[in-house]
Tab-separated table of C-alpha atoms in Angstrom:
chain	number	residue	atom	x	y	z
A	11	ALA	CA	-24.909	6.521	-67.665
A	12	GLN	CA	-24.125	2.862	-66.197
A	13	ALA	CA	-20.791	1.403	-66.291
A	14	VAL	CA	-19.703	-1.953	-65.561
A	15	ALA	CA	-16.253	-3.136	-65.226
A	16	ASN	CA	-15.528	-6.281	-67.200
A	17	ALA	CA	-12.999	-9.368	-66.485
A	18	ASP	CA	-10.728	-8.289	-69.106
A	19	GLY	CA	-10.077	-4.570	-67.870
A	20	SER	CA	-12.265	-2.970	-70.081
A	21	VAL	CA	-15.514	-1.026	-69.073
A	22	THR	CA	-19.180	-0.643	-70.926
A	23	VAL	CA	-20.825	2.166	-70.723
A	24	SER	CA	-24.525	2.355	-71.585
A	25	TRP	CA	-26.859	5.265	-71.551
A	26	SER	CA	-30.443	6.345	-72.368
A	27	ALA	CA	-31.230	9.148	-75.228
A	28	PRO	CA	-32.388	12.489	-74.054
A	29	THR	CA	-35.917	12.870	-74.036
A	30	GLU	CA	-35.494	16.429	-76.046
A	31	GLY	CA	-33.221	18.000	-78.561
A	32	THR	CA	-31.361	16.482	-81.231
A	33	VAL	CA	-28.390	14.336	-81.019
A	34	THR	CA	-26.239	13.203	-83.873
A	35	SER	CA	-23.340	12.055	-81.583
A	36	TYR	CA	-22.060	11.348	-78.203
A	37	VAL	CA	-18.296	11.224	-76.297
A	38	ILE	CA	-17.883	9.387	-73.489
A	39	LEU	CA	-16.066	11.217	-70.966
A	40	ALA	CA	-13.917	9.829	-68.282
A	41	THR	CA	-12.766	11.058	-64.592
A	42	ARG	CA	-10.166	8.614	-62.883
A	43	GLU	CA	-10.469	9.402	-59.072
A	44	GLY	CA	-7.949	11.972	-58.183
A	45	GLN	CA	-7.872	13.532	-62.268
A	46	PRO	CA	-9.582	15.855	-64.366
A	47	ARG	CA	-12.491	14.530	-66.596
A	48	HIS	CA	-11.463	13.837	-70.438
A	49	ALA	CA	-13.438	12.800	-73.514
A	50	ILE	CA	-12.289	8.676	-73.637
A	51	SER	CA	-14.090	8.394	-76.891
A	52	GLY	CA	-14.112	10.014	-80.244
A	53	ARG	CA	-17.930	10.757	-81.383
A	54	LEU	CA	-19.983	7.742	-81.110
A	55	GLU	CA	-22.893	7.042	-83.307
A	56	PRO	CA	-26.225	7.766	-81.407
A	57	ASN	CA	-26.773	4.178	-82.140
A	58	PRO	CA	-26.850	1.665	-79.750
A	59	THR	CA	-26.385	3.591	-76.673
A	60	SER	CA	-23.393	1.983	-75.371
A	61	TYR	CA	-19.744	1.726	-75.205
A	62	THR	CA	-17.306	-0.269	-74.212
A	63	VAL	CA	-13.875	1.139	-73.403
A	64	ASP	CA	-10.880	-0.560	-74.063
A	65	SER	CA	-8.495	-1.859	-71.660
A	66	SER	CA	-5.888	-0.354	-72.965
A	67	GLU	CA	-7.591	3.227	-72.503
A	68	LEU	CA	-7.631	2.077	-68.291
A	69	ILE	CA	-5.545	1.975	-65.652
A	70	PRO	CA	-5.690	-1.493	-63.963
A	71	GLY	CA	-7.085	-1.403	-60.413
A	72	ALA	CA	-7.641	2.324	-61.115
A	73	SER	CA	-11.310	3.760	-59.839
A	74	TYR	CA	-13.455	6.156	-63.000
A	75	THR	CA	-16.592	7.710	-63.227
A	76	PHE	CA	-18.102	7.834	-67.127
A	77	GLN	CA	-20.683	9.998	-68.543
A	78	VAL	CA	-21.863	10.848	-72.052
A	79	GLY	CA	-21.944	13.618	-73.513
A	80	PRO	CA	-24.617	14.483	-76.367
A	81	ILE	CA	-23.923	16.513	-79.253
A	82	ASN	CA	-25.468	17.799	-82.436
A	83	VAL	CA	-23.594	20.073	-85.547
A	84	HIS	CA	-23.943	22.973	-83.557
A	85	THR	CA	-22.915	22.709	-79.960
A	86	HIS	CA	-22.990	19.782	-77.168
A	87	GLY	CA	-25.688	19.581	-74.398
A	88	PRO	CA	-24.967	18.780	-70.876
A	89	PRO	CA	-23.287	15.565	-70.012
A	90	SER	CA	-25.465	12.858	-68.266
A	91	ALA	CA	-24.793	12.766	-64.431
A	92	ALA	CA	-21.864	10.960	-62.981
A	93	SER	CA	-21.926	6.478	-63.091
A	94	ALA	CA	-21.296	5.103	-60.017
A	95	ALA	CA	-17.984	4.212	-59.498
A	96	VAL	CA	-15.746	1.674	-61.461
A	97	VAL	CA	-12.954	-0.393	-60.448
A	98	VAL	CA	-10.822	-1.462	-63.172
A	99	ALA	CA	-10.022	-5.260	-63.706
A	100	THR	CA	-6.516	-6.163	-63.530
A	101	ALA	CA	-4.894	-9.347	-65.157
A	102	ASP	CA	-3.036	-9.632	-61.955
A	103	ALA	CA	-4.235	-7.996	-58.435
A	104	ALA	CA	-0.341	-7.757	-57.413
A	105	GLN	CA	0.859	-5.637	-60.549
A	106	PRO	CA	1.653	-2.276	-59.866
A	107	ASP	CA	-0.051	0.430	-62.395
A	108	GLY	CA	2.906	1.023	-63.723
A	109	GLY	CA	1.957	4.966	-64.417
A	110	ALA	CA	4.099	6.858	-66.596
A	111	PRO	CA	4.734	10.306	-66.104
A	112	ALA	CA	1.936	12.631	-67.927
A	113	PRO	CA	3.121	14.427	-71.485
A	114	GLY	CA	4.391	17.331	-71.632
A	115	ARG	CA	2.614	20.235	-73.004
A	116	PRO	CA	3.274	19.998	-77.088
A	117	GLY	CA	4.508	23.355	-78.966
A	118	ALA	CA	2.328	26.068	-79.517
A	119	ALA	CA	-0.804	25.521	-81.606
A	120	GLN	CA	-1.298	26.954	-85.215
A	121	ALA	CA	-4.496	27.201	-86.712
A	122	VAL	CA	-5.249	27.769	-90.298
A	123	ALA	CA	-8.779	28.480	-91.656
A	124	ASN	CA	-9.382	27.275	-95.089
A	125	ALA	CA	-11.131	28.540	-97.622
A	126	ASP	CA	-13.838	25.530	-97.445
A	127	GLY	CA	-14.658	26.603	-93.910
A	128	SER	CA	-12.313	23.836	-92.228
A	129	VAL	CA	-9.491	24.311	-89.473
A	130	THR	CA	-6.278	22.919	-90.031
A	131	VAL	CA	-4.963	23.148	-86.489
A	132	SER	CA	-0.687	21.986	-85.995
A	133	TRP	CA	1.424	21.451	-83.428
A	134	SER	CA	4.944	20.177	-82.548
A	135	ALA	CA	5.323	17.168	-79.985
A	136	PRO	CA	6.334	17.509	-76.422
A	137	THR	CA	9.965	17.344	-75.818
A	138	GLU	CA	8.813	15.454	-72.517
A	139	GLY	CA	7.351	11.941	-71.708
A	140	THR	CA	5.963	9.325	-73.847
A	141	VAL	CA	2.540	10.540	-76.319
A	142	THR	CA	0.088	7.573	-77.502
A	143	SER	CA	-2.076	9.915	-79.114
A	144	TYR	CA	-3.433	13.526	-79.287
A	145	VAL	CA	-6.609	15.065	-78.728
A	146	ILE	CA	-7.980	18.143	-80.281
A	147	LEU	CA	-9.767	20.850	-78.259
A	148	ALA	CA	-12.285	23.402	-79.453
A	149	THR	CA	-13.715	26.505	-77.731
A	150	ARG	CA	-15.931	28.807	-80.090
A	151	GLU	CA	-16.751	32.067	-78.170
A	152	GLY	CA	-19.102	32.375	-74.972
A	153	GLN	CA	-19.141	28.432	-75.144
A	154	PRO	CA	-17.136	25.724	-73.300
A	155	ARG	CA	-14.249	23.671	-74.473
A	156	HIS	CA	-14.791	20.297	-75.502
A	157	ALA	CA	-13.111	17.412	-77.642
A	158	ILE	CA	-13.566	18.482	-81.305
A	159	SER	CA	-11.888	14.989	-82.592
A	160	GLY	CA	-11.117	11.666	-81.572
A	161	ARG	CA	-8.012	10.432	-80.159
A	162	LEU	CA	-5.402	11.133	-83.275
A	163	GLU	CA	-1.898	9.220	-83.982
A	164	PRO	CA	1.265	10.667	-82.421
A	165	ASN	CA	2.322	11.635	-86.477
A	166	PRO	CA	1.728	13.699	-87.954
A	167	THR	CA	1.230	16.583	-85.655
A	168	SER	CA	-1.342	18.334	-87.339
A	169	TYR	CA	-5.040	17.647	-87.807
A	170	THR	CA	-7.813	18.958	-89.967
A	171	VAL	CA	-11.459	19.567	-88.680
A	172	ASP	CA	-14.190	18.976	-90.972
A	173	SER	CA	-16.257	22.129	-91.656
A	174	SER	CA	-19.628	20.066	-90.517
A	175	GLU	CA	-17.881	20.600	-86.957
A	176	LEU	CA	-17.643	24.378	-86.815
A	177	ILE	CA	-19.943	27.064	-87.651
A	178	PRO	CA	-19.357	29.537	-90.129
A	179	GLY	CA	-18.505	32.840	-88.792
A	180	ALA	CA	-17.719	31.967	-85.093
A	181	SER	CA	-14.272	32.361	-83.592
A	182	TYR	CA	-12.544	29.452	-81.879
A	183	THR	CA	-9.923	28.583	-79.876
A	184	PHE	CA	-8.182	25.522	-80.347
A	185	GLN	CA	-6.030	23.525	-78.541
A	186	VAL	CA	-4.203	20.086	-78.526
A	187	GLY	CA	-4.267	17.908	-75.608
A	188	PRO	CA	-1.580	14.790	-75.488
A	189	LEU	CA	-2.294	11.686	-73.670
A	190	ASN	CA	-0.444	8.480	-72.823
A	191	VAL	CA	-2.019	5.063	-71.600
A	192	HIS	CA	-2.181	6.178	-68.259
A	193	THR	CA	-2.839	9.683	-68.017
A	194	HIS	CA	-3.008	13.036	-70.218
A	195	GLY	CA	-0.790	16.323	-69.996
A	196	PRO	CA	-1.452	20.202	-70.365
A	197	PRO	CA	-2.986	20.946	-73.613
A	198	THR	CA	-0.923	23.336	-75.691
A	199	GLU	CA	-2.104	27.542	-74.920
A	200	GLY	CA	-5.102	28.281	-77.430
A	201	THR	CA	-4.714	29.581	-80.986
A	202	VAL	CA	-7.541	32.058	-82.338
A	203	THR	CA	-9.017	31.282	-85.236
């Protein structure tokens, strides 16, 4: 992956499609210096092979590396090699990063398997910190955890994972990750479906 910091505080990430396997979507993964890697986009169409991360998703003056994760309907492939680090542009070099504290852990997630093959995940908002969005994390038995949703609005505190995102008969654990514009908080404890 290649990343270019834009003057408006956004970052454009571009990549080449893998030479093997079928890709139905991609997800952009961001790592801010000293922080864990996280999905910064929802699922993206296979074309074009570039994506601009909005400045509202990034901290001005912070250093980030980006990776691109390929996904198909059954699993996800290994992410790309990390981009070279880029520093997000600031509107005013003297501006503090205004880092708000990470949001707290949301209340226990509950997952209910629906008759149509979808799963509804619900949770309660954390009691501390500011949450601007959530992301649903899924772990299929024996597979690595991955974001199965894009960024979700803070309300309502439930989300239905479409059956097309899940493998019939497979066992999944779901977690809910809280995010704000500066960082993300600890995800909920896992819930098995």
